[in-house]
PDB file of C-alpha atoms in Angstrom:
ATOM      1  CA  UNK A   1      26.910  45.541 105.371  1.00 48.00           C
ATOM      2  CA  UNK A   2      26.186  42.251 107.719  1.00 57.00           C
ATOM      3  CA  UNK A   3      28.772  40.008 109.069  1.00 63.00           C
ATOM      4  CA  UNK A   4      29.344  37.265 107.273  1.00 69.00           C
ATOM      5  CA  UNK A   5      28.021  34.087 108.660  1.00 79.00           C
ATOM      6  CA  UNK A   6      30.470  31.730 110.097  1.00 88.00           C
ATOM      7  CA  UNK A   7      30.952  28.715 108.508  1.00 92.00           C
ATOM      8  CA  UNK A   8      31.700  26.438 111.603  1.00 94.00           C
ATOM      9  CA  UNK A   9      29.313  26.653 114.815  1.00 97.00           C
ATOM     10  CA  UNK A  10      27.226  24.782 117.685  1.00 98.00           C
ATOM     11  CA  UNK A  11      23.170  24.323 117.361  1.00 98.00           C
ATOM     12  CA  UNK A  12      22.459  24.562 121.266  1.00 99.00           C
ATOM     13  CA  UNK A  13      19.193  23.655 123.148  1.00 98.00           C
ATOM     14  CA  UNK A  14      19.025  22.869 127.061  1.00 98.00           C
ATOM     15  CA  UNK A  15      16.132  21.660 128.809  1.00 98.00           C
ATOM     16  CA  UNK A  16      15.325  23.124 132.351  1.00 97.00           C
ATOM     17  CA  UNK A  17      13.023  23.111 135.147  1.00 96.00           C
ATOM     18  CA  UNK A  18      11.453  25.766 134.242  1.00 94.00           C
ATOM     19  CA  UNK A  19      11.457  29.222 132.638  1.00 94.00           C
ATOM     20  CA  UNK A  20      12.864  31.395 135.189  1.00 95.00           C
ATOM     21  CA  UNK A  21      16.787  30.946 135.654  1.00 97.00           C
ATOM     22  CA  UNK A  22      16.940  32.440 139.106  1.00 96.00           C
ATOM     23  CA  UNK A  23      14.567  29.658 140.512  1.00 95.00           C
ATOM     24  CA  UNK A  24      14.608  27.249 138.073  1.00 96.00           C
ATOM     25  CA  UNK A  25      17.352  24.286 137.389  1.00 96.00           C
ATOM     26  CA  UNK A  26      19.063  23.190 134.150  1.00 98.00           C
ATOM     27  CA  UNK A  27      18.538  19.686 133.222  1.00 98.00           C
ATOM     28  CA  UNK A  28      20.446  18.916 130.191  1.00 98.00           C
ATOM     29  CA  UNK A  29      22.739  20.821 128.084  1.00 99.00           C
ATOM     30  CA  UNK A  30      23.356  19.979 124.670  1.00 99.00           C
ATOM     31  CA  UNK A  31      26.167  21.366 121.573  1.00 99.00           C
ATOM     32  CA  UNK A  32      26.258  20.166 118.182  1.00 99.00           C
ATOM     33  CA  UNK A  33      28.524  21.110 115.618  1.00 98.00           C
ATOM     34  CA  UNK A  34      27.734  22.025 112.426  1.00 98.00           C
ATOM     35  CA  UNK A  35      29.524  22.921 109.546  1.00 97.00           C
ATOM     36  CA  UNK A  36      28.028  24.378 106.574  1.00 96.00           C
ATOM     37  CA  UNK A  37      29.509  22.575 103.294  1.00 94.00           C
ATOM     38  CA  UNK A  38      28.068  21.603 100.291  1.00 90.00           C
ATOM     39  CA  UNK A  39      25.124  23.895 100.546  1.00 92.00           C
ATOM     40  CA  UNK A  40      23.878  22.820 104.084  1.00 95.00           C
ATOM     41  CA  UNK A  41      25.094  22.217 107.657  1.00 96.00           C
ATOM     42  CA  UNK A  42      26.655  19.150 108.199  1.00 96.00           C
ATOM     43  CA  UNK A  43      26.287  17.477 111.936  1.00 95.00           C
ATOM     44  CA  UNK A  44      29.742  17.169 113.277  1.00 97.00           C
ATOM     45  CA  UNK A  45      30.712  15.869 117.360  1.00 98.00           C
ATOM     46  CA  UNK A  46      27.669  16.451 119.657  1.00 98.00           C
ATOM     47  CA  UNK A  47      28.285  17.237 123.950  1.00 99.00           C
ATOM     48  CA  UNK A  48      25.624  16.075 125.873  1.00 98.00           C
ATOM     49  CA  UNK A  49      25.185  16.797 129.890  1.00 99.00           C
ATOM     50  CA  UNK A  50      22.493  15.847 132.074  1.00 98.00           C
ATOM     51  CA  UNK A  51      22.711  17.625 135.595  1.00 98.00           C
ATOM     52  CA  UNK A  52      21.892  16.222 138.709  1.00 98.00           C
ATOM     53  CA  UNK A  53      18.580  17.809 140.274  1.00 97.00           C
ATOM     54  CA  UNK A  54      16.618  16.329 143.144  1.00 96.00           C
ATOM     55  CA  UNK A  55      13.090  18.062 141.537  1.00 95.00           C
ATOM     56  CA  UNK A  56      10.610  16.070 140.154  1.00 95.00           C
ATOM     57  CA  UNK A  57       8.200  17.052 136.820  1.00 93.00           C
ATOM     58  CA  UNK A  58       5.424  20.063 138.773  1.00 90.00           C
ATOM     59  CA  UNK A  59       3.835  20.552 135.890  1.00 91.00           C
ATOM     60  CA  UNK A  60       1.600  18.791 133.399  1.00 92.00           C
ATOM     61  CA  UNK A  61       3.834  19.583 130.355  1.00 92.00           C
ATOM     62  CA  UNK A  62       7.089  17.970 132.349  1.00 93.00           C
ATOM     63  CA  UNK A  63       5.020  15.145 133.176  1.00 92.00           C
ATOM     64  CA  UNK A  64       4.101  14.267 130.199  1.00 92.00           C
ATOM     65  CA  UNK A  65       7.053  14.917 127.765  1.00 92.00           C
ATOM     66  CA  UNK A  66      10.030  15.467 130.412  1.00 95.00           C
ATOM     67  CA  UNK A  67       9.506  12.619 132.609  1.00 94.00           C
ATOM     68  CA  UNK A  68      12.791  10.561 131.396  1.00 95.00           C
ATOM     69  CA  UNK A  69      14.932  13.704 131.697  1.00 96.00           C
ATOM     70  CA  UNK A  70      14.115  14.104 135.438  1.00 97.00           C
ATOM     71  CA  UNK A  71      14.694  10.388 136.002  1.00 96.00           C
ATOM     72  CA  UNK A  72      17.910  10.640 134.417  1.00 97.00           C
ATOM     73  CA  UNK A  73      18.428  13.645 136.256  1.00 98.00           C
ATOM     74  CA  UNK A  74      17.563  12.464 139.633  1.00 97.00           C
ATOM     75  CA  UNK A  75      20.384   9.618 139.130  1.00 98.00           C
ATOM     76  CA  UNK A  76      22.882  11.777 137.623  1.00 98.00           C
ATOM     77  CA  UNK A  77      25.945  13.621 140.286  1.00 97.00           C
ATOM     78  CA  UNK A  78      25.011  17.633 140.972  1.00 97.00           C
ATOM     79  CA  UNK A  79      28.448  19.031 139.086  1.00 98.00           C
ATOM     80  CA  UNK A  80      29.566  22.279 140.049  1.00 98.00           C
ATOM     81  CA  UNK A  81      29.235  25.327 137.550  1.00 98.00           C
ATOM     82  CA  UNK A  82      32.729  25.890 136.969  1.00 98.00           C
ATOM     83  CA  UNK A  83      33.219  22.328 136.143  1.00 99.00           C
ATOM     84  CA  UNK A  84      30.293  22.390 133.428  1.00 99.00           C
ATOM     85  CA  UNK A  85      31.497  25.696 132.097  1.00 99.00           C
ATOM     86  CA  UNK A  86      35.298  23.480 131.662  1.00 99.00           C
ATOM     87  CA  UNK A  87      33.628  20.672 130.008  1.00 99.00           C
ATOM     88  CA  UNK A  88      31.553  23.039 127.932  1.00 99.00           C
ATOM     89  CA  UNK A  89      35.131  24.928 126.554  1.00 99.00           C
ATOM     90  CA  UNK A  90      36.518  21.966 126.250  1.00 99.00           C
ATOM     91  CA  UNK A  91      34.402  19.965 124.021  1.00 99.00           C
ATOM     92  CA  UNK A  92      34.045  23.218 121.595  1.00 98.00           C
ATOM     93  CA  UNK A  93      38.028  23.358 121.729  1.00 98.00           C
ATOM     94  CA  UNK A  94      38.290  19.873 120.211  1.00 98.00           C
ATOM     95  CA  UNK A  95      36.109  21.202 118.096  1.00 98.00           C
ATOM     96  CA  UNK A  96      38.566  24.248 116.933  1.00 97.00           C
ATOM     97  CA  UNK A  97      36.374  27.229 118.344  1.00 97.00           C
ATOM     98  CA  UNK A  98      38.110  29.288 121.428  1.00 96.00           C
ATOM     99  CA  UNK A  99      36.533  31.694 123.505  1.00 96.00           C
ATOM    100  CA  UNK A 100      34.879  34.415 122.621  1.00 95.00           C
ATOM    101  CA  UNK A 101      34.905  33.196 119.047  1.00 94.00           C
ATOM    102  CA  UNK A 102      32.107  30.457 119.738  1.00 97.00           C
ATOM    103  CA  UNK A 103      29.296  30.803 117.529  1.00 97.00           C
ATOM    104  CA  UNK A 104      26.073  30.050 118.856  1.00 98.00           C
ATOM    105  CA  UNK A 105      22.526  28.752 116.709  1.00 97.00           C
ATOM    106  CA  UNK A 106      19.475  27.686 118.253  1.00 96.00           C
ATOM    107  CA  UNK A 107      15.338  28.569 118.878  1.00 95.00           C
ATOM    108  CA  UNK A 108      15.539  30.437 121.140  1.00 95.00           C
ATOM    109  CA  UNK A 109      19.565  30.549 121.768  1.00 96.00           C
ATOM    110  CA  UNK A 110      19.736  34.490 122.844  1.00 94.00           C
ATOM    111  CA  UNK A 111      16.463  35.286 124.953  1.00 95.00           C
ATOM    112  CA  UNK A 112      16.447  31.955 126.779  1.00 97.00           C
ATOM    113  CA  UNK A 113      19.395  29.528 126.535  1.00 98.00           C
ATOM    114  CA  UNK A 114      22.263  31.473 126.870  1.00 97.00           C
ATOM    115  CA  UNK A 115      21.110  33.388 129.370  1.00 97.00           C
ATOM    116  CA  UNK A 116      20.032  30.711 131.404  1.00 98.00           C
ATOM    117  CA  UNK A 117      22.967  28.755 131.161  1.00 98.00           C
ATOM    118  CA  UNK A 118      25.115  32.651 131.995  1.00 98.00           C
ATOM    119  CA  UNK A 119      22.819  33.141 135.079  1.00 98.00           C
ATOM    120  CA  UNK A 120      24.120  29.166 136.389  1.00 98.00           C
ATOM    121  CA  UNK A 121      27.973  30.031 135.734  1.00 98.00           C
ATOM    122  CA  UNK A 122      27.750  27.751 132.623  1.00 99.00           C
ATOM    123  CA  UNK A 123      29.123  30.307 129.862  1.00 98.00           C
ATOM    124  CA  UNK A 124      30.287  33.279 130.318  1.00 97.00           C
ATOM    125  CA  UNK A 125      28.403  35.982 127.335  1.00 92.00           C
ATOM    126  CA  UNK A 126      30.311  38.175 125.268  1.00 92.00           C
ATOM    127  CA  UNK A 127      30.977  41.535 126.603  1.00 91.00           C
ATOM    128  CA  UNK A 128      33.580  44.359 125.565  1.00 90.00           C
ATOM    129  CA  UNK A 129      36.512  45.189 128.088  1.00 87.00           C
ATOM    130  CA  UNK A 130      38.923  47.873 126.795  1.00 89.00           C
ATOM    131  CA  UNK A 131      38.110  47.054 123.394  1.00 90.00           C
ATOM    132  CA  UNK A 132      38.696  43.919 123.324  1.00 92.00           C
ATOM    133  CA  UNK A 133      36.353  41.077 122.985  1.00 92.00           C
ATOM    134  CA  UNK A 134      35.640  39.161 125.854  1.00 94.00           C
ATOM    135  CA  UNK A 135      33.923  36.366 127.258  1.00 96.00           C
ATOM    136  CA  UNK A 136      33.047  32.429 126.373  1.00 97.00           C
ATOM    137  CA  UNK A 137      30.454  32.130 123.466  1.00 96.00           C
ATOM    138  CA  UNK A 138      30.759  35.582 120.449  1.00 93.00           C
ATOM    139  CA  UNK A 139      27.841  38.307 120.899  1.00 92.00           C
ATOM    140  CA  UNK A 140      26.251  37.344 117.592  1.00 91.00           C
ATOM    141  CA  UNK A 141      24.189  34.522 118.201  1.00 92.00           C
ATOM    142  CA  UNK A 142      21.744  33.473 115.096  1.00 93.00           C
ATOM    143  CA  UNK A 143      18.478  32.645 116.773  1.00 91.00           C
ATOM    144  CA  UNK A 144      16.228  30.446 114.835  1.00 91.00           C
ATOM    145  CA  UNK A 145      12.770  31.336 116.310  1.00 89.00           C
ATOM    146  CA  UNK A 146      13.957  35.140 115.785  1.00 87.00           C
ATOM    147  CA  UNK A 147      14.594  35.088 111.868  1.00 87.00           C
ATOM    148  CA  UNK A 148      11.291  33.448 111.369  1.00 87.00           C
ATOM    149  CA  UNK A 149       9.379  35.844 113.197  1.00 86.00           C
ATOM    150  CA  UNK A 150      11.080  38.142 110.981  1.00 85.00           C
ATOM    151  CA  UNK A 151      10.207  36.358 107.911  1.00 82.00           C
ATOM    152  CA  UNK A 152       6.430  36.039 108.969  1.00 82.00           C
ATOM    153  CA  UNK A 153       5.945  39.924 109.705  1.00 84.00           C
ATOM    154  CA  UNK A 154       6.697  40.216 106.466  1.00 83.00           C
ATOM    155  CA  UNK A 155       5.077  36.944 104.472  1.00 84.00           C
ATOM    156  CA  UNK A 156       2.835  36.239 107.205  1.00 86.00           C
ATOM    157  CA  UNK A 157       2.734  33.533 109.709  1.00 85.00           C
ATOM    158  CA  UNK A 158       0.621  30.981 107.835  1.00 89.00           C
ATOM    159  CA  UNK A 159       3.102  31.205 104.895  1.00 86.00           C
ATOM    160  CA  UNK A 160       5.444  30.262 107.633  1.00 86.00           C
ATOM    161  CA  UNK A 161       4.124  27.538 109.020  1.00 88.00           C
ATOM    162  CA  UNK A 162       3.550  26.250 106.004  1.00 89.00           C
ATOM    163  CA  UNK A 163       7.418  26.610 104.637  1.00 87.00           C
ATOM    164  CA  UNK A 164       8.151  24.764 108.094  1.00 88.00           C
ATOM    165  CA  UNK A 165       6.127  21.461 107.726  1.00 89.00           C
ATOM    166  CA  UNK A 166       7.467  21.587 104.031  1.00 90.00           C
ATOM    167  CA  UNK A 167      11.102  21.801 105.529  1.00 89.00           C
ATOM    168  CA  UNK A 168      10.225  19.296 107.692  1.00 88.00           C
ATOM    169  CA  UNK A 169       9.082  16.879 104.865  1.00 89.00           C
ATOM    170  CA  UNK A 170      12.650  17.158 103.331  1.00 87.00           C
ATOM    171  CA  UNK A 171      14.174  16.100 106.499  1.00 84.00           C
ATOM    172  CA  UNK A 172      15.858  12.709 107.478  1.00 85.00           C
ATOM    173  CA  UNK A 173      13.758  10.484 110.316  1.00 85.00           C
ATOM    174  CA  UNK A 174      15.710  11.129 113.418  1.00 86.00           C
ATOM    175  CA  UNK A 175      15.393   8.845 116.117  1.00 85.00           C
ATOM    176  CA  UNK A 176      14.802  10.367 119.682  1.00 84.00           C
ATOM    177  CA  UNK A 177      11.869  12.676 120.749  1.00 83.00           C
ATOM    178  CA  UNK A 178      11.044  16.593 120.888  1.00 84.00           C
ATOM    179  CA  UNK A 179      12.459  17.971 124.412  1.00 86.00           C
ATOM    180  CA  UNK A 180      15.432  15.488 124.645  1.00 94.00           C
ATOM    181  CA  UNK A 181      18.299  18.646 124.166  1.00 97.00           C
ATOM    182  CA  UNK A 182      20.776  16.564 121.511  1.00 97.00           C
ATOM    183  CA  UNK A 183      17.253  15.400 119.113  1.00 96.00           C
ATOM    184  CA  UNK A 184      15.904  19.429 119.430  1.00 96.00           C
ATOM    185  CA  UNK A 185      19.668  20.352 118.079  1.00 97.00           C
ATOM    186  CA  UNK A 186      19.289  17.616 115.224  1.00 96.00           C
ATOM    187  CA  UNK A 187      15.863  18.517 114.429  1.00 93.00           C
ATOM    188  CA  UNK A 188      16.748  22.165 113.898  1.00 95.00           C
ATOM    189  CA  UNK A 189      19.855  21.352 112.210  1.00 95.00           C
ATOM    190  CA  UNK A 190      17.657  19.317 109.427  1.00 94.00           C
ATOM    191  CA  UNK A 191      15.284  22.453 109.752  1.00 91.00           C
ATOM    192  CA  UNK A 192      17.474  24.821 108.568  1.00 92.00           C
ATOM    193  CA  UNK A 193      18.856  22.188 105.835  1.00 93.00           C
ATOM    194  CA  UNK A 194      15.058  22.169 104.661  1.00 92.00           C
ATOM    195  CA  UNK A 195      15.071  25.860 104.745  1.00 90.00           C
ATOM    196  CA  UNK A 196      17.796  26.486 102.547  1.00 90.00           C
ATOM    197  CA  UNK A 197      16.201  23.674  99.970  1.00 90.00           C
ATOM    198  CA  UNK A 198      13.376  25.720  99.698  1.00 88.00           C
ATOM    199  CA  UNK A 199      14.608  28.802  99.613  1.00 81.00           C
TER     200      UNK A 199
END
């Protein structure tokens, strides 16, 4: 039988320098919690942290859709991880979620952000010590990009797609554009809200 879905939790995206943690720096960090009422996920209190980097856009992609973020960046003070990682736990606190029992969405939450954000001393993953649950953010993190892929091996991925421009259809107007980290949260948050519309 599967675990019931939790009820309360953070859509997280972060945007970074790159794709490879060990060489690559985090640029923004973003939470936003959601809380699923009414027969969709309501937006709650959003945490939003841009991290100092001296690196400029390298590539053609960051030049042409990241170049704010690395100006912001390259004003913004270098914080230490453990200080991140406080202001990270402590925002989700005043939510009500305490370590390890944060619940974690995003697109592509479990194979890139948390990890990346683990390898930087941000969070701390969930691991098992003597029994006992362990860690910052809860083992079961429900990946967006994942449970599509799912879907499509099944349906196909043009029946996909197509269920994803209709979600997008039903979604609000959002103000802000694709690889800021807080607008990718919204955007996926109003995703999933189309999702369950159609479904």
């Amino acid at each position: 039988m599967a675990a019931p879905v939790p009820n309360r939790m953070f859509m997280l995206d972060i945007e970074t320098t790159g794709i490879d943690p060990a060489h690559e720096d985090v640029l923004q960090v973003a939470l936003v919690e959601m809380e699923f009422k009414t027969g969709q996920w309501v937006r709650g209190r959003e945490f939003n942290l841009y991290q100092g980097t001296s690196r400029k856009p390298a590539t053609k992609f960051a030049q042409e859709h990241m170049k704010e973020i690395y100006e912001r960046c390259n004003r913004e003070p270098r914080l230490p991880s453990d200080e991140v990682r406080a202001r990270i736990l402590k925002f989700c606190a005043e939510c009500g979620a305490q370590p390890p029992n944060i619940f974690i969405a995003g697109w592509n939450a479990g194979i890139f952000d948390i990890p990346f954000l683990a390898h930087h001393g941000y969070i701390v993953p969930a691991r098992y010590e003597n029994d006992k649950l362990t860690g910052d953010v809860h083992y079961r993190i429900y990946e967006i990009s994942g449970a599509l892929q799912l879907v499509a091996n099944v349906k196909g991925h043009n029946e996909i797609n197509k269920m994803l421009k209709e979600a997008e259809k039903l979604s609000p107007k959002i103000e802000g554009s694709r690889h800021e980290a807080v607008f990718d949260c919204y955007r996926q948050i109003h995703l999933l809200n189309g999702l369950i519309q159609i479904l």
